[in-house]
Coordinates of C-alpha atoms in Angstrom, one line a residue:
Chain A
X295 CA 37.4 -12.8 -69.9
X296 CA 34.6 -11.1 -70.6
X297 CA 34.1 -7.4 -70.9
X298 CA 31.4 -5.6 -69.0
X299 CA 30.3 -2.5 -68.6
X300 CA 30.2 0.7 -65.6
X301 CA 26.6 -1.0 -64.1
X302 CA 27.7 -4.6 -64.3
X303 CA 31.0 -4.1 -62.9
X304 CA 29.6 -2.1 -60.2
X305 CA 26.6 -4.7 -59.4
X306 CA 29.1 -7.6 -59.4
X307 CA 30.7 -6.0 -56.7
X308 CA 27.2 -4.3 -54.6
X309 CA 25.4 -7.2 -55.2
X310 CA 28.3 -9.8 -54.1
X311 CA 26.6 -11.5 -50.5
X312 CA 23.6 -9.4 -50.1
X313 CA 20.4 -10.8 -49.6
X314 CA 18.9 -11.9 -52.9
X315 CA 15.1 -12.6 -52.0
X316 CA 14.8 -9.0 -50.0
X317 CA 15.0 -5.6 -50.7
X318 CA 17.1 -5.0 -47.3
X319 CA 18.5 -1.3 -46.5
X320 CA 22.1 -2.4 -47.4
X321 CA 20.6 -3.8 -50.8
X322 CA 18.5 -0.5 -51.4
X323 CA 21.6 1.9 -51.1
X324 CA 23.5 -0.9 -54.0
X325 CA 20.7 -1.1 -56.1
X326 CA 20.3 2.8 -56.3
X327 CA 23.8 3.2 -57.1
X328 CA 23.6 0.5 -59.6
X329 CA 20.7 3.0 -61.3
X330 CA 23.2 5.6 -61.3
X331 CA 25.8 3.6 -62.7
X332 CA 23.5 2.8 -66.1
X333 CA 23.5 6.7 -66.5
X334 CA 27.3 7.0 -65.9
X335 CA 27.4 4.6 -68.6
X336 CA 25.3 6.1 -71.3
X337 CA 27.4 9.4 -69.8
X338 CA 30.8 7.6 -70.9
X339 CA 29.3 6.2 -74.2
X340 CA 28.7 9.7 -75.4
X341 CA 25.2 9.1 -75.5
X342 CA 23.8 12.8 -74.2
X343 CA 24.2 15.8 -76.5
X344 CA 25.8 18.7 -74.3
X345 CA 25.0 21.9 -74.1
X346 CA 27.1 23.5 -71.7
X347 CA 26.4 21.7 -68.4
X348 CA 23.3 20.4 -69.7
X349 CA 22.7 16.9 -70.9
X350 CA 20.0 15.5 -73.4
X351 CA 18.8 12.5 -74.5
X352 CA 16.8 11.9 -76.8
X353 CA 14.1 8.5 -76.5
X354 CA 15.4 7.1 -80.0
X355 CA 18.0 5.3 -77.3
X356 CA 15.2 3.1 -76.3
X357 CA 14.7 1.7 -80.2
X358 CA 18.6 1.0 -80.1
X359 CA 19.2 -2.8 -81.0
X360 CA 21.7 -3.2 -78.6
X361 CA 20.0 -1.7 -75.3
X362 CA 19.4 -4.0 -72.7
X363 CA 16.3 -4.4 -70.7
X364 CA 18.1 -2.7 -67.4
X365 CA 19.3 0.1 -69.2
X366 CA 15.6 0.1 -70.8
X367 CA 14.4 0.1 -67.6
X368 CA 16.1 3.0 -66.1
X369 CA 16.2 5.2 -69.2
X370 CA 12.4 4.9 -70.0
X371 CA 11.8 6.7 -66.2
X372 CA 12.7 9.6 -67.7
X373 CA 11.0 10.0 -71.3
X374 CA 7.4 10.2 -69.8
X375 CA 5.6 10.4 -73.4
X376 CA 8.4 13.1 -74.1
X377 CA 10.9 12.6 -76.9
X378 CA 13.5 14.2 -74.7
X379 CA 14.8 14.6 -71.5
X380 CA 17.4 17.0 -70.4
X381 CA 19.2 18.2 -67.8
X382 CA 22.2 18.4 -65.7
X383 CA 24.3 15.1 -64.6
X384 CA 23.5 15.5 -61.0
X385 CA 19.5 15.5 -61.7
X386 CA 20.2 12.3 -64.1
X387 CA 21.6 10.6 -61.2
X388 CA 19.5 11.7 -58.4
X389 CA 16.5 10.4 -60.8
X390 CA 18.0 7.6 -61.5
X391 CA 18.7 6.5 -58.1
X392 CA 15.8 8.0 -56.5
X393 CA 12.8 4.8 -58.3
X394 CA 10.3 3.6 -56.1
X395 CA 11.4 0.6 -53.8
X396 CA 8.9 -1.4 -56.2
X397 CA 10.9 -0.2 -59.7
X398 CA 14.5 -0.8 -58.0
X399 CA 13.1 -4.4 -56.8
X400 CA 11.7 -4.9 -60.6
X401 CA 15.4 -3.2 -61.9
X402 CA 17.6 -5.6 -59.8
X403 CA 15.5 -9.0 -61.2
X404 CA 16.2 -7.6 -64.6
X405 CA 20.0 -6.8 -63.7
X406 CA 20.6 -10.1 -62.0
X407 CA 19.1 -12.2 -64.4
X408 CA 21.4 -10.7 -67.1
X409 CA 24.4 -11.2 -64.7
X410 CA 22.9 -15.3 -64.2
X411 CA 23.1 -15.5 -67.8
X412 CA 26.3 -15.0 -68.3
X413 CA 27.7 -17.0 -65.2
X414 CA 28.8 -13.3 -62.8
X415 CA 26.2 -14.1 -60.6
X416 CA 24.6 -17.0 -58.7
X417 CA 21.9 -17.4 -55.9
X418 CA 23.0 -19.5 -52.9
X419 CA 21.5 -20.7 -49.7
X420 CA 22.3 -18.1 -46.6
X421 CA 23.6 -20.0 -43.4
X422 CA 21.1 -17.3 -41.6
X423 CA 18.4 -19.6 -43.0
X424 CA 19.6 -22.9 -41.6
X425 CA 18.6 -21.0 -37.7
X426 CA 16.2 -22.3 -35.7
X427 CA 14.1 -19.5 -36.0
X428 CA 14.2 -18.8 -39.1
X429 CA 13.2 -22.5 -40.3
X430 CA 10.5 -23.1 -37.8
X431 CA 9.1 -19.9 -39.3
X432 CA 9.4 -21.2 -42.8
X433 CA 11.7 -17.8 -43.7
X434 CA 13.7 -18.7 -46.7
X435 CA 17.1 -16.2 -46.8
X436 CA 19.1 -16.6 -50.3
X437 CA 21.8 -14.2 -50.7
X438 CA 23.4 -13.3 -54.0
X439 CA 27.3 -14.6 -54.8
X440 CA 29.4 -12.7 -57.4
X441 CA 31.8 -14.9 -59.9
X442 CA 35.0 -14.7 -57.3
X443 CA 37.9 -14.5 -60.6
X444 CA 35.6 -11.3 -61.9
X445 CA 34.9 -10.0 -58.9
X446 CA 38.8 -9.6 -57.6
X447 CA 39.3 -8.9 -61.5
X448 CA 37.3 -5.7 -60.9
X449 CA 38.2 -4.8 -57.5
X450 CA 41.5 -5.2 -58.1
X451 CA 41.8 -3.6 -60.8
X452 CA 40.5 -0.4 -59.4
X453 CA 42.9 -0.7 -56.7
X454 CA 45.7 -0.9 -59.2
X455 CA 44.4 2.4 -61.1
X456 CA 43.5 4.4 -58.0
X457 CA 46.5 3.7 -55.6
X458 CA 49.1 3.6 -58.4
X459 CA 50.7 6.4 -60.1
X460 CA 49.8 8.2 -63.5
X461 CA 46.8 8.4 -65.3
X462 CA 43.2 7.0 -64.2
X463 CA 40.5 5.9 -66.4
X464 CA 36.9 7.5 -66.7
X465 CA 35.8 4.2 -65.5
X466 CA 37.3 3.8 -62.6
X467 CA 36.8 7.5 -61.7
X468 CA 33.0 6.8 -62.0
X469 CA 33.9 3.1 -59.6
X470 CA 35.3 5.5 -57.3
X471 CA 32.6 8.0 -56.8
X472 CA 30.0 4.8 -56.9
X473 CA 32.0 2.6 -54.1
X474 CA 31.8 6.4 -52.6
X475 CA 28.3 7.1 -52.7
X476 CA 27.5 3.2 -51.7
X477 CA 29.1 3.0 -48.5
X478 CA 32.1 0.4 -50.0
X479 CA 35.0 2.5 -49.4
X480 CA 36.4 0.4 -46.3
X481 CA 35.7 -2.8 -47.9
X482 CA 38.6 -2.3 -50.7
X483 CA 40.9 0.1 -49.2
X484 CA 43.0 0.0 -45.6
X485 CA 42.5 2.8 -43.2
X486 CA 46.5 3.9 -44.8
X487 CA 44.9 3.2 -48.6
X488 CA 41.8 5.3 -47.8
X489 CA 44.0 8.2 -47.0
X490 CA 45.9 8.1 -50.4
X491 CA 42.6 7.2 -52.6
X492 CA 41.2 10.7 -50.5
X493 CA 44.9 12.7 -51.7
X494 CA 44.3 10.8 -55.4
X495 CA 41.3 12.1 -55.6
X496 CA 41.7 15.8 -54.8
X497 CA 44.2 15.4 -57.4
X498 CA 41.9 14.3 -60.3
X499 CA 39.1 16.9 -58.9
X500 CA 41.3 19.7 -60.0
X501 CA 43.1 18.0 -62.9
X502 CA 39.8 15.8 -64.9
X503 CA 36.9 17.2 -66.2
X504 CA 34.9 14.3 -65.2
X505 CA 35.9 14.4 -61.5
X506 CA 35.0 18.0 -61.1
X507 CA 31.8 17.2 -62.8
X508 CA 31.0 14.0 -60.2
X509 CA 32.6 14.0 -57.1
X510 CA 30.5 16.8 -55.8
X511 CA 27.3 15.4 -56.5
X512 CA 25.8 13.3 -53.8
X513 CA 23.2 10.5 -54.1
X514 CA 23.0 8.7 -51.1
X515 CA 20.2 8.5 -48.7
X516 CA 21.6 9.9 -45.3
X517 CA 19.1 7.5 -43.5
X518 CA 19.9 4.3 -45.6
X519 CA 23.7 4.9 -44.9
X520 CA 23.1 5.6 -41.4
X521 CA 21.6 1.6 -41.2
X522 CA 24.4 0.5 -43.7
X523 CA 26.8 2.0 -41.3
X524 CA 25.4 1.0 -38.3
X525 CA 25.2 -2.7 -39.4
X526 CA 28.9 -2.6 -40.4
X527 CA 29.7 -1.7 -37.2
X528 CA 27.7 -4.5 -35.6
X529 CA 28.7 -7.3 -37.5
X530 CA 32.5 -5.9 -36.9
X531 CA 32.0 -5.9 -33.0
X532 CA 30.4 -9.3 -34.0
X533 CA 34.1 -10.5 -35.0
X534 CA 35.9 -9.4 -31.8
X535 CA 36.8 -11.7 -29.1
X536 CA 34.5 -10.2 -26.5
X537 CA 31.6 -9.6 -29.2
X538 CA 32.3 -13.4 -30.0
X539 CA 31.5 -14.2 -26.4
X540 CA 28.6 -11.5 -25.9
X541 CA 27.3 -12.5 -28.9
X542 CA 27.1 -16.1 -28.3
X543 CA 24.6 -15.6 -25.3
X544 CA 22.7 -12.6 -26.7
X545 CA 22.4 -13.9 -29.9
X546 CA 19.4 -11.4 -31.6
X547 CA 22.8 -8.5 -31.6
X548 CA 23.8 -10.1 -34.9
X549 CA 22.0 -13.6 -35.4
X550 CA 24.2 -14.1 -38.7
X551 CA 27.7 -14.7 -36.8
X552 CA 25.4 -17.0 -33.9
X553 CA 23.2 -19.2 -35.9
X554 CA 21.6 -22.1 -34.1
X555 CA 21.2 -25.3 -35.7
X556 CA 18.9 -27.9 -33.5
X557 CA 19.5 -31.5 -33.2
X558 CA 17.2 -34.3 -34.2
X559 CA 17.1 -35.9 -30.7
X560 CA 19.4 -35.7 -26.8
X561 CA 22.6 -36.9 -28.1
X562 CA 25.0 -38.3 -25.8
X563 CA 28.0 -38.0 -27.6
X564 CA 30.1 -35.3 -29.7
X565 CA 30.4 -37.3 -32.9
X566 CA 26.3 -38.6 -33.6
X567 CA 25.6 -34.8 -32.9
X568 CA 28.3 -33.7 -34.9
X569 CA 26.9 -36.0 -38.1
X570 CA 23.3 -35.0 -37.4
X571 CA 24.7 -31.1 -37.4
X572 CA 26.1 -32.0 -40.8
X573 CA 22.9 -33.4 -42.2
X574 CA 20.7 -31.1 -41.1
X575 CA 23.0 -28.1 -42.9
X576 CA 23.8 -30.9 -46.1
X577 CA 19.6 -31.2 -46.4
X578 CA 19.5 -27.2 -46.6
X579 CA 21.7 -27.0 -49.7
X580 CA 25.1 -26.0 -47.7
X581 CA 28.5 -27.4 -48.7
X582 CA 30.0 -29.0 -45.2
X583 CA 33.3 -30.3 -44.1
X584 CA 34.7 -31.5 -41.0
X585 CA 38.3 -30.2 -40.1
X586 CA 38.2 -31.2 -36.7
X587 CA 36.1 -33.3 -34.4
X588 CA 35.7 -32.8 -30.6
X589 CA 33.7 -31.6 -28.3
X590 CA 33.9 -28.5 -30.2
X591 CA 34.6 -29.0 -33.7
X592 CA 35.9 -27.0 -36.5
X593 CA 33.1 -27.5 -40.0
X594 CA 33.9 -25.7 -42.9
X595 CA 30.4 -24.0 -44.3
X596 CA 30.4 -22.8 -48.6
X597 CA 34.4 -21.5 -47.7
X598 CA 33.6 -19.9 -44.1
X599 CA 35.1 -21.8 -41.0
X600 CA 32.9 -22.1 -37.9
X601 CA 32.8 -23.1 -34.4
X602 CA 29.9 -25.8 -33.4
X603 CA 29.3 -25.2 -30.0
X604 CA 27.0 -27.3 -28.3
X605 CA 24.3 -25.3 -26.9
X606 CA 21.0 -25.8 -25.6
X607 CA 18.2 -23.1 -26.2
X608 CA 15.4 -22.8 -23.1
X609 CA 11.8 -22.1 -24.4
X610 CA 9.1 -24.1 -22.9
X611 CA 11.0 -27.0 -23.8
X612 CA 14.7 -27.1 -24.2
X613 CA 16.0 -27.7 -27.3
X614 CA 19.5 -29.0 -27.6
X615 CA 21.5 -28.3 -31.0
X616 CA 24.4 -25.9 -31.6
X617 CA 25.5 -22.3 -32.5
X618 CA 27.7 -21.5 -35.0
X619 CA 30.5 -19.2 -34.3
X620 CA 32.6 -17.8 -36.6
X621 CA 36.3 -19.1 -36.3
X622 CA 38.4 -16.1 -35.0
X623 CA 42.0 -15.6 -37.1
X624 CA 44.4 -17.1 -35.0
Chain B
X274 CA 37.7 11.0 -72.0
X275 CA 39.9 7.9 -71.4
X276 CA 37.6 5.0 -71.3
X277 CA 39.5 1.9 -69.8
X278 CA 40.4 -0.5 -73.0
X279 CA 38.6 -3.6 -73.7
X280 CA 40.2 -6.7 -73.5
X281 CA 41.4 -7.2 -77.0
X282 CA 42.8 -4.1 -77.3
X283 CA 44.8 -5.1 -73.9
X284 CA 45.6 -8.1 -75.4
X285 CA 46.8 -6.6 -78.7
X286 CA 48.8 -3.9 -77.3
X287 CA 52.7 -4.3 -76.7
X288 CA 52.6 -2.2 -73.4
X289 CA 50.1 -2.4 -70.1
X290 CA 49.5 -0.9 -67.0
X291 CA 49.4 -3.0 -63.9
X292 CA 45.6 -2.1 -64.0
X293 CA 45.6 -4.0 -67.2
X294 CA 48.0 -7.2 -65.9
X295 CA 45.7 -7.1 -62.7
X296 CA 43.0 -7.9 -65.6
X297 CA 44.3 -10.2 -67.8
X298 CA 46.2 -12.7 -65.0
X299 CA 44.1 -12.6 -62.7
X300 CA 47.0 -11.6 -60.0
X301 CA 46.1 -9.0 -56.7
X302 CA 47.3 -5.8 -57.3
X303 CA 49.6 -6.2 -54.4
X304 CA 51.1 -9.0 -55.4
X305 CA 52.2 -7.4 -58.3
X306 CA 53.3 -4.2 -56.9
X307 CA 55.2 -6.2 -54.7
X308 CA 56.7 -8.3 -57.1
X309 CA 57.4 -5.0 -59.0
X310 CA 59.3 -3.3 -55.7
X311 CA 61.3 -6.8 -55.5
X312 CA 62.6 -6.4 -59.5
X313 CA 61.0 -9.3 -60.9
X314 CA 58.2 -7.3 -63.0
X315 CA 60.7 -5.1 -65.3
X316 CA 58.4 -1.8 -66.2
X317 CA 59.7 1.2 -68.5
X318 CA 58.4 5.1 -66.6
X319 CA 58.8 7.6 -68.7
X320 CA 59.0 10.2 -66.0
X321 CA 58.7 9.8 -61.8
X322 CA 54.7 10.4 -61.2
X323 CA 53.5 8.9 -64.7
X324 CA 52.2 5.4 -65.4
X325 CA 54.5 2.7 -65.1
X326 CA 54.2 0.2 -68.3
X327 CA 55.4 -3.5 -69.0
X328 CA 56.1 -5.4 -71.8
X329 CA 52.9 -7.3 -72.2
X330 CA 54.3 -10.8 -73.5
X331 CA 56.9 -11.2 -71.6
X332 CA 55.5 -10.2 -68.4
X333 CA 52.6 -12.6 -68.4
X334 CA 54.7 -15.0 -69.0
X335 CA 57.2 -14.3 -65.8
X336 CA 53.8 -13.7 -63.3
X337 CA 52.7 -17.7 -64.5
X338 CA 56.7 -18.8 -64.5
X339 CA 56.5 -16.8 -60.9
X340 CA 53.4 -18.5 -60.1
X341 CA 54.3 -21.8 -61.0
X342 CA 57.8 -21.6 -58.9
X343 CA 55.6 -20.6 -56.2
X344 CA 52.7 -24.1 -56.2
X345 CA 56.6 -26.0 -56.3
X346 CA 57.4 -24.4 -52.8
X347 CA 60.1 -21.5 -53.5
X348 CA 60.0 -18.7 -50.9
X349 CA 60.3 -15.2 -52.7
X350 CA 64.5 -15.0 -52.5
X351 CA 64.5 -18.6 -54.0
X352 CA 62.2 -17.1 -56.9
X353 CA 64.8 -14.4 -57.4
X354 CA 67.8 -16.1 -57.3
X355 CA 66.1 -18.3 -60.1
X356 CA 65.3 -15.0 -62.1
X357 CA 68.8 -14.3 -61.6
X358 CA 67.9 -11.0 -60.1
X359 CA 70.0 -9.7 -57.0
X360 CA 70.2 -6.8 -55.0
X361 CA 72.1 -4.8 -57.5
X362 CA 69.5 -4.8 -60.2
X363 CA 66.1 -3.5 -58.1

């Protein structure tokens, strides 16, 4: 159990299945909260001298033994040959997660490399890249998996403070405003919990200085959650029954939940297409296991369970394979 | 400001939250808050609307003993029974 801070916690949980080799939409509005989040930290470490509403630092931080390179990274942005900066928190957060797509790229390697070190974070093959498409076009697609015990450790966690009664933590008032401002709400809370975390809330906004100091500011992009949104909503209708079916035949609506894995050669039978399936996913680095044969069988994919519908694809030649479906919850 | 406590003072301190059990078992916080509205997590409130706290120790021990009754197949009311907890005492 180890313990981390504000901007590891947080990228744990942003970074946890996003694409690792691109700098998607989705990614982007993470990353820029993850900025945010080393300023909420040195924020919480008493690391600004405050002057009323105004905040200064001072760049001595960056000589600090203990500083690591992310925080560097971030921090040094605003100490441009200065030996100060100062200002209010919102303009340290909107600079923060305002960088350049090029410095946010360059600030995630640094921040998932830390996070590699110490076993939070691991790269792993996506499924996506296994498609037809993507292969024949020699696109590689990684995407980013969070340690699962620290993961629900954190998320959890923040469930427990936020939707229980008493007294919450700076931290997790920070977690709240950053799963806010990142688009995350609905992936930790019910539609009933969202409407308790919105009543807890109000409350700490008139009871915590901190609160009415954060929850009003606002850092996200409207455009970049816009696409986050929209995407959301895709992949959802992705999940239904009828997007199941619609998306099976119109696959480019959301390739992820329809990927198309091509067979070696015309098989006649279920089970040598079935084993050439499972080679052809075992040879891209995928973990595969059978739970049911047929002439639709059940494979288990790295913890997902999928569909392998025999399909045939019609470009100038057909080519036979099969698409993966997600399994629907019975 | 109250910063959320580090892990050895969690695991030095007589009394946690369920924030803090959440942390050091491992356990979804609705599984404990369920376990909690079913008796078997004791807590001490000092008032209605403030934190709920449990003995540290002894808690941990009853979510693994919990836990462990669970992998050797007891449904929840078996649990209790085994706890010795009845309707009377939630």
């Amino acid at each position: 159990m180890t313990d981390l801070n504000l901007a590891q916690r947080f990228s744990i949980i942003g970074l946890n299945a996003q694409s690792s080799l691109y700098m998607t939409n989705v990614k982007k509005v993470s990353v820029r909260c993850m900025a945010a989040a080393v300023i909420l930290d040195a924020y919480l470490d008493n690391a600004f001298e405050k002057t009323g509403n105004r905040l200064t630092l001072h760049s001595d931080v960056l000589n600090q033994a203990d500083i690591m390179p992310y925080q560097e990274m971030i921090l040094k942005v605003f100490f441009n040959k200065q030996a100060e900066a100062n200002g209010d928190l919102k303009w340290w957060l909107k600079k923060a997660s305002s960088l350049s797509k090029k410095k946010l790229k360059s600030f995630e390697l640094t921040i998932t490399d830390s996070l590699k070190e110490m076993g939070m974070l691991e790269e792993i093959p996506s499924l996506l890249g296994s498609d037809l498409y993507y292969v024949s076009a020699g696109v590689a697609v990684k995407d980013y998996r969070s340690n699962i015990e620290e993961y629900s450790r954190i998320s959890e966690s923040v469930r427990a403070e936020i939707l229980e009664e008493g007294s919450v933590t700076d931290d997790v008032i920070c977690m709240i405003w950053l799963l806010r401002e990142s688009g995350c709400m609905h992936d930790f809370f019910s539609q009933n919990e969202l409407a308790k975390v919105n009543t807890r809330m109000n409350d700490l906004f008139h009871n915590t200085l901190l609160a009415q100091e954060l929850f009003p500011i606002h850092i996200r992009h409207g455009v970049e959650i816009g696409i986050k949104q929209y995407l959301q909503m895709k992949s959802r209708f992705a999940k239904t029954t009828v997007g199941t079916s619609i998306n099976f035949f119109f696959p480019m609506l959301e390739r992820s939940k329809a990927v198309f894995i091509e067979t070696e050669a015309w098989f006649s039978n279920s089970s040598q297409r079935l084993n050439d399936v499972v080679q052809r996913l075992e040879s891209y680095g995928h973990e595969v296991n059978v739970l049911e044969k047929g002439t639709i069988p059940t494979i288990k994919i790295d913890n997902l369970v999928y569909e392998a519908v025999p399909h045939v694809v019609h470009k100038q030649i057909p080519i036979q394979g099969v698409r993966l479906v997600p399994r629907l919850p019975v | 400001m109250s910063r959320q406590r580090s892990m050895e003072a969690i695991l030095a301190s007589e009394l946690v939250t369920i924030g803090e059990l959440v942390r050091i078992t491992n356990t979804r916080y609705s599984t404990l808050k369920y376990y909690t509205e079913e008796g078997m997590l004791p807590f001490e409130q000092a008032e209605e609307n403030l934190t709920r706290r449990y003995k540290r120790v002894k808690t941990v021990e009853r979510i693994h003993y919990i836990k462990e009754l669970k992998t050797r197949g007891l449904s929840i009311p078996q649990i209790k029974e085994t706890l010795g907890i009845n309707k009377a005492e939630k």
